[in-house]
GROMACS .gro file of N, CA, C and O in nm:
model
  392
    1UNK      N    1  -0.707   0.617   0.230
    1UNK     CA    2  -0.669   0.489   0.177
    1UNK      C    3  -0.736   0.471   0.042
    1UNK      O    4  -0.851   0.508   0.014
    2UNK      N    5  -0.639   0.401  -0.050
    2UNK     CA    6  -0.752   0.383  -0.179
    2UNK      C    7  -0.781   0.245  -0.202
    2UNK      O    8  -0.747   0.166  -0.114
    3UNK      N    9  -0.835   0.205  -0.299
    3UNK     CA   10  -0.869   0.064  -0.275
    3UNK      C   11  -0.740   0.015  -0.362
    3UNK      O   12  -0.684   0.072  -0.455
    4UNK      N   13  -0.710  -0.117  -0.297
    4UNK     CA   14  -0.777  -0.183  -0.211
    4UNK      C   15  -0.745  -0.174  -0.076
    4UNK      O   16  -0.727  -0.281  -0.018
    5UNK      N   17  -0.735  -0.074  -0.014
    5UNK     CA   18  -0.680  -0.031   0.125
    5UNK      C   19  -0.516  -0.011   0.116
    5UNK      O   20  -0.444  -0.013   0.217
    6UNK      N   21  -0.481   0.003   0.019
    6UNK     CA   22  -0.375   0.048   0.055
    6UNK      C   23  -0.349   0.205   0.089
    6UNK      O   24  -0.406   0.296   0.030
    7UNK      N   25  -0.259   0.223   0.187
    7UNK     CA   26  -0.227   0.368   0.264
    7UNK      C   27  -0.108   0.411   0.160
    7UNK      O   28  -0.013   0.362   0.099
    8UNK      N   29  -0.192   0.565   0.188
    8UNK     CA   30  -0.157   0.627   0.089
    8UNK      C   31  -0.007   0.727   0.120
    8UNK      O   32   0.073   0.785   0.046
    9UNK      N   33  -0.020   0.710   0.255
    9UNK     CA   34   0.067   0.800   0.300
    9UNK      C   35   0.184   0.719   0.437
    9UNK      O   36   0.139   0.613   0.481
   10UNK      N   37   0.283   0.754   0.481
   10UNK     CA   38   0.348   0.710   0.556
   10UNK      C   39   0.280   0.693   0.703
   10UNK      O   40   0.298   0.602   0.784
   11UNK      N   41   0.181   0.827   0.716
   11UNK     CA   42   0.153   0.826   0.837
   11UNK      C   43  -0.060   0.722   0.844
   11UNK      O   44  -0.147   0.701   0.928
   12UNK      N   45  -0.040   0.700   0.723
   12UNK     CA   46  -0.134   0.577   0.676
   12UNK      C   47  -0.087   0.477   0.724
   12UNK      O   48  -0.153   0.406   0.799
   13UNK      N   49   0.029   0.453   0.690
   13UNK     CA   50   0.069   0.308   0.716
   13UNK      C   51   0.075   0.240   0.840
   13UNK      O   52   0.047   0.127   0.879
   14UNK      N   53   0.144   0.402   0.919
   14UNK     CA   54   0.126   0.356   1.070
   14UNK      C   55   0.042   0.333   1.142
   14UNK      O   56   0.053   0.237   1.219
   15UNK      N   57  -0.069   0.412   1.142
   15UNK     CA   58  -0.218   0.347   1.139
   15UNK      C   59  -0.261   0.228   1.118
   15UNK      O   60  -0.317   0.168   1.210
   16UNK      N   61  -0.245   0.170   0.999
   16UNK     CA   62  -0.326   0.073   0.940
   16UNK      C   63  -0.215  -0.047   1.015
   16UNK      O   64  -0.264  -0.160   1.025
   17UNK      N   65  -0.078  -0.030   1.063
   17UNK     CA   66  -0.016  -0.122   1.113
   17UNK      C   67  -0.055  -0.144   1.280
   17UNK      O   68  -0.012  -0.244   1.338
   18UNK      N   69  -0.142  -0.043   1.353
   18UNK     CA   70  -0.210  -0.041   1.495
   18UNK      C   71  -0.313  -0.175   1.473
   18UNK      O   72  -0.342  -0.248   1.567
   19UNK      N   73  -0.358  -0.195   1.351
   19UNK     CA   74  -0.470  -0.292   1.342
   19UNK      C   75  -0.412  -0.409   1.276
   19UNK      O   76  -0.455  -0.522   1.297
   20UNK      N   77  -0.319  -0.384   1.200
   20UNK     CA   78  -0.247  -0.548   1.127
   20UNK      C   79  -0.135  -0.614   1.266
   20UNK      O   80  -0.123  -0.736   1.283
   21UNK      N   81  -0.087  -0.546   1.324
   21UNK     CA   82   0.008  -0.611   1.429
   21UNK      C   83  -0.087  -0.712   1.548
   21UNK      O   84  -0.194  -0.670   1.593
   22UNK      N   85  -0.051  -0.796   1.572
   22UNK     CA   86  -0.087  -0.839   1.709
   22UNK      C   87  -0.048  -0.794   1.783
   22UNK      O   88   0.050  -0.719   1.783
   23UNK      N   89  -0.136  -0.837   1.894
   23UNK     CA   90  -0.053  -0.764   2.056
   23UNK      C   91   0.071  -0.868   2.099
   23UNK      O   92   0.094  -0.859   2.220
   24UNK      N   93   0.135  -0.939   2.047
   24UNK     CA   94   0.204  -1.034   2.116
   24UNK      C   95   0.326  -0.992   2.009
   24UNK      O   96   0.440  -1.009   2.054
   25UNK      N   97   0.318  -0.950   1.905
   25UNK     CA   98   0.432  -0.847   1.861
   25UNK      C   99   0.451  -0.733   1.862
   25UNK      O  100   0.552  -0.671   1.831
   26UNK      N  101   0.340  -0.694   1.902
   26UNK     CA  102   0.336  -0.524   1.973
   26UNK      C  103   0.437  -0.550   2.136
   26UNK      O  104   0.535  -0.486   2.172
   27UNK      N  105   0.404  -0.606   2.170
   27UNK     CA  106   0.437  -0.639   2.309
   27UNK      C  107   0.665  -0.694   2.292
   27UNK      O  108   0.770  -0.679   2.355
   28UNK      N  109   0.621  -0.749   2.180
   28UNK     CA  110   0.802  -0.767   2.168
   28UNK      C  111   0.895  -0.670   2.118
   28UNK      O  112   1.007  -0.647   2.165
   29UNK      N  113   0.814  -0.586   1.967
   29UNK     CA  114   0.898  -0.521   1.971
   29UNK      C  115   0.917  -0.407   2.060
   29UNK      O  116   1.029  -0.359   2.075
   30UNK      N  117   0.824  -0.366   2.114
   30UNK     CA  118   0.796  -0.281   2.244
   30UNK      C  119   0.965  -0.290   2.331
   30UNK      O  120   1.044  -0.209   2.379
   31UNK      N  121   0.957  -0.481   2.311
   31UNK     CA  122   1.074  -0.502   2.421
   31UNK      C  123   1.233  -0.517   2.341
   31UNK      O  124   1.337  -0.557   2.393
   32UNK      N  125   1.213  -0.470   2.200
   32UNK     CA  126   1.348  -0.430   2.128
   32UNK      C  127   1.422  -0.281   2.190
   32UNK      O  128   1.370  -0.176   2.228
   33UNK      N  129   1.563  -0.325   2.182
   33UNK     CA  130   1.629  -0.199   2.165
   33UNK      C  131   1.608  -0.109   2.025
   33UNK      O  132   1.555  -0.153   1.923
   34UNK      N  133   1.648  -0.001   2.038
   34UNK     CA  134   1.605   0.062   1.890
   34UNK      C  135   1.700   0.017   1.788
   34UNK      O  136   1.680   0.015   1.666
   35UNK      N  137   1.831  -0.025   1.865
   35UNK     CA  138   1.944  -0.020   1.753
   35UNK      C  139   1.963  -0.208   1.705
   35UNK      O  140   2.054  -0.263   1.643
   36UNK      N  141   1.808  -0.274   1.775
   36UNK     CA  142   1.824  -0.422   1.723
   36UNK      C  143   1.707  -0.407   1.643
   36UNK      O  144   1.634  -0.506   1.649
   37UNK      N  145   1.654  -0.290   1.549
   37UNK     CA  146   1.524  -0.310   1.472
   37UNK      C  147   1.543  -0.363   1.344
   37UNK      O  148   1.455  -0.409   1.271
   38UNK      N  149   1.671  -0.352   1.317
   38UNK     CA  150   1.758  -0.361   1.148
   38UNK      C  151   1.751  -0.531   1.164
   38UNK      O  152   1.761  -0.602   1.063
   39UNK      N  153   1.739  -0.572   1.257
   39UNK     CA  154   1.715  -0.722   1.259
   39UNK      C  155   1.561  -0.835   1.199
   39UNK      O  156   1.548  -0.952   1.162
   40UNK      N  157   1.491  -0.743   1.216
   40UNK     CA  158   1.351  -0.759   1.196
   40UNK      C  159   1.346  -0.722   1.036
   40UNK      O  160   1.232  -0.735   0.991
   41UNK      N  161   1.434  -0.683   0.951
   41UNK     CA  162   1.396  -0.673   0.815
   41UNK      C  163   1.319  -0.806   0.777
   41UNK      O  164   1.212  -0.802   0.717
   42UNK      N  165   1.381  -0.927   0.816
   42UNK     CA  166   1.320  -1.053   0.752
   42UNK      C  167   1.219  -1.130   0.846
   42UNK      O  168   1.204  -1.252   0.852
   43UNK      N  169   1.147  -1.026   0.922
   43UNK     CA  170   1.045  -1.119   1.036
   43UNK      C  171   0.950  -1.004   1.002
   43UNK      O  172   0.905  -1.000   0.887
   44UNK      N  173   0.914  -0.908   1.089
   44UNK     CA  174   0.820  -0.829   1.060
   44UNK      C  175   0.839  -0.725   0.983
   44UNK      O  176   0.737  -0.663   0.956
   45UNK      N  177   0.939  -0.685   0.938
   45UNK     CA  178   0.976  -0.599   0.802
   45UNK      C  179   0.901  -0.683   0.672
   45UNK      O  180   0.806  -0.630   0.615
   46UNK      N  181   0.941  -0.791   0.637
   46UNK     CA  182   0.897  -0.913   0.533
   46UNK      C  183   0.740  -0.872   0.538
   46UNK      O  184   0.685  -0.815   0.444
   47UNK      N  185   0.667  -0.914   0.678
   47UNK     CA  186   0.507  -0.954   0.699
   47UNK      C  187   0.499  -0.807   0.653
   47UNK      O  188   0.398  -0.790   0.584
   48UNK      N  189   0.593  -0.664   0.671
   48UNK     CA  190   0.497  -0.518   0.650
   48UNK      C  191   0.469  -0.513   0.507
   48UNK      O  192   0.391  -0.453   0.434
   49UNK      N  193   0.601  -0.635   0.489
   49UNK     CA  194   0.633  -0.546   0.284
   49UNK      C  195   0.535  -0.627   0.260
   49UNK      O  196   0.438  -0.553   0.249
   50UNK      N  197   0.494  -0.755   0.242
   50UNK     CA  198   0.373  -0.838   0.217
   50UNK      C  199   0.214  -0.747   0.213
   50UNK      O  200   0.143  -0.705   0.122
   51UNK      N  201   0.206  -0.744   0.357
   51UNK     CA  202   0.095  -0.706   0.336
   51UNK      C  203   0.076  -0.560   0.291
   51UNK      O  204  -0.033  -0.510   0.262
   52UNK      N  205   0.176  -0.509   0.289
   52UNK     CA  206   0.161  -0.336   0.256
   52UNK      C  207   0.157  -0.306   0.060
   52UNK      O  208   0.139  -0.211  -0.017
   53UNK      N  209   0.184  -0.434   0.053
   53UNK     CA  210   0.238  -0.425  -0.078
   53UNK      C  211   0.392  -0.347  -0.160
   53UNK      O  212   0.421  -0.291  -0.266
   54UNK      N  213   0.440  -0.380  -0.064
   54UNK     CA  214   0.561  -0.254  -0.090
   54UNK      C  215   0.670  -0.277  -0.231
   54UNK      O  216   0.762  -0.211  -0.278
   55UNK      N  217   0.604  -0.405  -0.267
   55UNK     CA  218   0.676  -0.440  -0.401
   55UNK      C  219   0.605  -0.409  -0.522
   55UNK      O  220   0.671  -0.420  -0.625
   56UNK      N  221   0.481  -0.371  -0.532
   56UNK     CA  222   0.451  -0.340  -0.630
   56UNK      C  223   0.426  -0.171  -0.650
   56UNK      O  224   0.362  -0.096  -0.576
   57UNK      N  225   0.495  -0.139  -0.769
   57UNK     CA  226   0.510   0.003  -0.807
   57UNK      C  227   0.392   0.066  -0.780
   57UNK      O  228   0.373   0.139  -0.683
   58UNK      N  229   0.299   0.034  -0.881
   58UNK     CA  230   0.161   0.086  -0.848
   58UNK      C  231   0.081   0.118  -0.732
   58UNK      O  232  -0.017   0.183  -0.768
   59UNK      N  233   0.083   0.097  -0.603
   59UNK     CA  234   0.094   0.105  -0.477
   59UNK      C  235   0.109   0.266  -0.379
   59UNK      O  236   0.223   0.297  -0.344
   60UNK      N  237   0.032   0.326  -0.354
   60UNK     CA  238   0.018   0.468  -0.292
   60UNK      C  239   0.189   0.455  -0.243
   60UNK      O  240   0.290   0.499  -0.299
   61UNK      N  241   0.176   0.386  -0.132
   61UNK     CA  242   0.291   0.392  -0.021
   61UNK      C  243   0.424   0.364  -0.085
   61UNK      O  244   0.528   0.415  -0.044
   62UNK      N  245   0.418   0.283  -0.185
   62UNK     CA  246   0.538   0.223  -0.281
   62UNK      C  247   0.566   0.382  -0.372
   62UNK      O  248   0.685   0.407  -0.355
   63UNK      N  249   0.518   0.464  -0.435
   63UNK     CA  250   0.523   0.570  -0.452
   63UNK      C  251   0.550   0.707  -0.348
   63UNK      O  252   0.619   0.807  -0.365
   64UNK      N  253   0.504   0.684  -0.289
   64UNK     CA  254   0.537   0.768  -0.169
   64UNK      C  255   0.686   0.780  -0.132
   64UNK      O  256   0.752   0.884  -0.125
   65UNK      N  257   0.733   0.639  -0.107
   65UNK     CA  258   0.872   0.603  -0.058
   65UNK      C  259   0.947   0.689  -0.197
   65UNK      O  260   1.005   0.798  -0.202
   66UNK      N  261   0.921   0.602  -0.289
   66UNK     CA  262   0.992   0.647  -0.436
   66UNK      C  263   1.024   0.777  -0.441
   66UNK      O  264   1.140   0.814  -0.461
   67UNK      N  265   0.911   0.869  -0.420
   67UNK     CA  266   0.973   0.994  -0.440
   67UNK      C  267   1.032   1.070  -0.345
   67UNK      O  268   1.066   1.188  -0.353
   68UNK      N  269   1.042   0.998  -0.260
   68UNK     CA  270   1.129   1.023  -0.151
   68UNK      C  271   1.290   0.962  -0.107
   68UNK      O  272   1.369   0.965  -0.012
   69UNK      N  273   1.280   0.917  -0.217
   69UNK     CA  274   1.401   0.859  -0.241
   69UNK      C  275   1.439   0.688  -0.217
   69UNK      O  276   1.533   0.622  -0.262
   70UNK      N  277   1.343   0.657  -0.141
   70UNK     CA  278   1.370   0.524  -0.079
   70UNK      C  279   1.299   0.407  -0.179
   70UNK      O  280   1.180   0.376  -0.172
   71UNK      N  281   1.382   0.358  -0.260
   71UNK     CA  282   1.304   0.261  -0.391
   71UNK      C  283   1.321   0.103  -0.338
   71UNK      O  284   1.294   0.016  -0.421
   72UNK      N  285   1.356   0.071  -0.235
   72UNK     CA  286   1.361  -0.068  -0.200
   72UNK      C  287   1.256  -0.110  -0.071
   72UNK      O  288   1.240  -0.055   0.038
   73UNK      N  289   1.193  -0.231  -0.128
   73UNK     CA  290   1.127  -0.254   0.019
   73UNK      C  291   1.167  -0.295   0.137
   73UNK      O  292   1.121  -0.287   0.251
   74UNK      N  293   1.285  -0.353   0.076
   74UNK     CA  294   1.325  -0.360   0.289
   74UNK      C  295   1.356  -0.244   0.332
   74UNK      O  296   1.344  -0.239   0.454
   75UNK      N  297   1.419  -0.074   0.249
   75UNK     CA  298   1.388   0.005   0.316
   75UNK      C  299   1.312   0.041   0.392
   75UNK      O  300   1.303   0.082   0.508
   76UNK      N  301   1.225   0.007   0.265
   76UNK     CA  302   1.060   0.124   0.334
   76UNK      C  303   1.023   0.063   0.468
   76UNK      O  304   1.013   0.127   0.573
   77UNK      N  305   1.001  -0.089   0.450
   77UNK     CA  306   0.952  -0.112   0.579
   77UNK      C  307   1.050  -0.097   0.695
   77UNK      O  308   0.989  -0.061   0.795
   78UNK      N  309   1.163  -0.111   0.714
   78UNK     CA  310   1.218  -0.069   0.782
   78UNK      C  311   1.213   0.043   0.886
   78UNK      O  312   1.214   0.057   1.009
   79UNK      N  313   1.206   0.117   0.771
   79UNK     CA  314   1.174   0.302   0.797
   79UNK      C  315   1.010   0.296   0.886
   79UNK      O  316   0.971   0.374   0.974
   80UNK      N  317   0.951   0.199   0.838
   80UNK     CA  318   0.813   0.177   0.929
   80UNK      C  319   0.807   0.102   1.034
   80UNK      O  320   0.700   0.108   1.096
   81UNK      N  321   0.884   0.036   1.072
   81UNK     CA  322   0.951  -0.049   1.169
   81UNK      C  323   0.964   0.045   1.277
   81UNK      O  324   0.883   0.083   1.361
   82UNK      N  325   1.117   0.082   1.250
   82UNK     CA  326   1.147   0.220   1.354
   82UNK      C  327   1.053   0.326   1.359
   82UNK      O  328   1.097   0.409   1.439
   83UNK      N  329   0.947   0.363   1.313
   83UNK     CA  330   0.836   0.440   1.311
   83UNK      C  331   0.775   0.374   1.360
   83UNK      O  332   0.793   0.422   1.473
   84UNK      N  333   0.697   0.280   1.379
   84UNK     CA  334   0.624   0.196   1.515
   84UNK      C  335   0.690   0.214   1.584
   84UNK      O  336   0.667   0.301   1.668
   85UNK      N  337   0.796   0.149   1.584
   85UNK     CA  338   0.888   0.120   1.754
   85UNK      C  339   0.875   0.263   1.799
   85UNK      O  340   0.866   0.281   1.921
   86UNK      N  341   0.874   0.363   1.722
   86UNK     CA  342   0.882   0.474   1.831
   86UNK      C  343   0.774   0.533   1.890
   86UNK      O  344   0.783   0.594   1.997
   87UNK      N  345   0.625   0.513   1.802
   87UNK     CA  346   0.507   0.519   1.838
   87UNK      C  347   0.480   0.431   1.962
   87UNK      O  348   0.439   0.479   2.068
   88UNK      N  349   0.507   0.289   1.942
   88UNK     CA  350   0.484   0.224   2.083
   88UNK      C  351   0.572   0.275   2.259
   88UNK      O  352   0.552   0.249   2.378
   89UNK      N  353   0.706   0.389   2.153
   89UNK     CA  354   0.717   0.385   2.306
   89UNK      C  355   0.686   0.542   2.389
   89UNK      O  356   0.740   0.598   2.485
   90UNK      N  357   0.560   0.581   2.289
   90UNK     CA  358   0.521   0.718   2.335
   90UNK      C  359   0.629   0.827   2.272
   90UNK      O  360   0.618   0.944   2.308
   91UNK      N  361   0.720   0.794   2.193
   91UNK     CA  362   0.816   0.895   2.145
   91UNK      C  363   0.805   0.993   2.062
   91UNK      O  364   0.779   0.914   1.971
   92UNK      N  365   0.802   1.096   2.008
   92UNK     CA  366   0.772   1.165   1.897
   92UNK      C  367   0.841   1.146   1.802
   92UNK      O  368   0.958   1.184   1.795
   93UNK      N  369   0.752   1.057   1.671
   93UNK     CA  370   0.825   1.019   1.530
   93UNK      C  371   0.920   1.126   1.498
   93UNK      O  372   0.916   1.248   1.482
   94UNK      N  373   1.011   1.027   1.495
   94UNK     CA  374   1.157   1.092   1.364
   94UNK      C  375   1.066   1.166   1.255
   94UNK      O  376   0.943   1.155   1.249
   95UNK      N  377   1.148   1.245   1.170
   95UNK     CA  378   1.110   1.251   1.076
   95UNK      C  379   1.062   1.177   1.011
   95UNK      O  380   1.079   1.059   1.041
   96UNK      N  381   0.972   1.212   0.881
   96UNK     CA  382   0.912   1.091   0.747
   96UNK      C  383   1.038   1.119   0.706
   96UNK      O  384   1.108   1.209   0.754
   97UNK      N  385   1.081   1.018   0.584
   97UNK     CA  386   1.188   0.996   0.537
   97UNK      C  387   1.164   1.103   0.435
   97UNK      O  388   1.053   1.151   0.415
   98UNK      N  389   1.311   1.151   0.348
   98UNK     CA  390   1.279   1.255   0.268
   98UNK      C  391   1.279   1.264   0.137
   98UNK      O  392   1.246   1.369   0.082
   0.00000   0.00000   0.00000
């Protein structure tokens, strides 16, 4: 992580989102289908891009996405969305995006 804590890497983020989530949204999206996660862009997608910083360029993870093709933040978090959801349900992560 560099300062000011922002994760530098995708599999940073997921990490650092084990300690920013509560358990009472750990516990819901737990209880999402996978194919209702595109719903959460403006609930906990919003709170990832906030606190992750995913709007500002300068940003490890905001770069990361970039050169990977993904230049919007409701992507990215998205893409971290369904990357939790699959961590919470013991699944082996999809691919990182490419």
């Amino acid at each position: 992580m560099t300062p000011p804590g922002w994760p530098e890497t995708f599999a940073d983020a997921l990490d650092l989102l084990d300690n920013l989530i509560p358990t009472a949204t750990k516990q819901y999206l737990h209880s999402l289908a996978e194919s209702d996660l595109d719903r959460e862009q403006w609930g906990l997608g919003l709170a990832i891009r906030n606190e992750l910083e995913l709007w500002r360029e300068d940003a490890p993870l905001t770069q990361w996405f970039v050169a990977r093709g993904v230049d919007k933040g409701e992507e990215m978090s998205i893409e971290l969305v369904r990357a939790y959801w699959r961590r919470l349900h013991g699944l082996k992560p999809a691919p990182e995006p490419n």
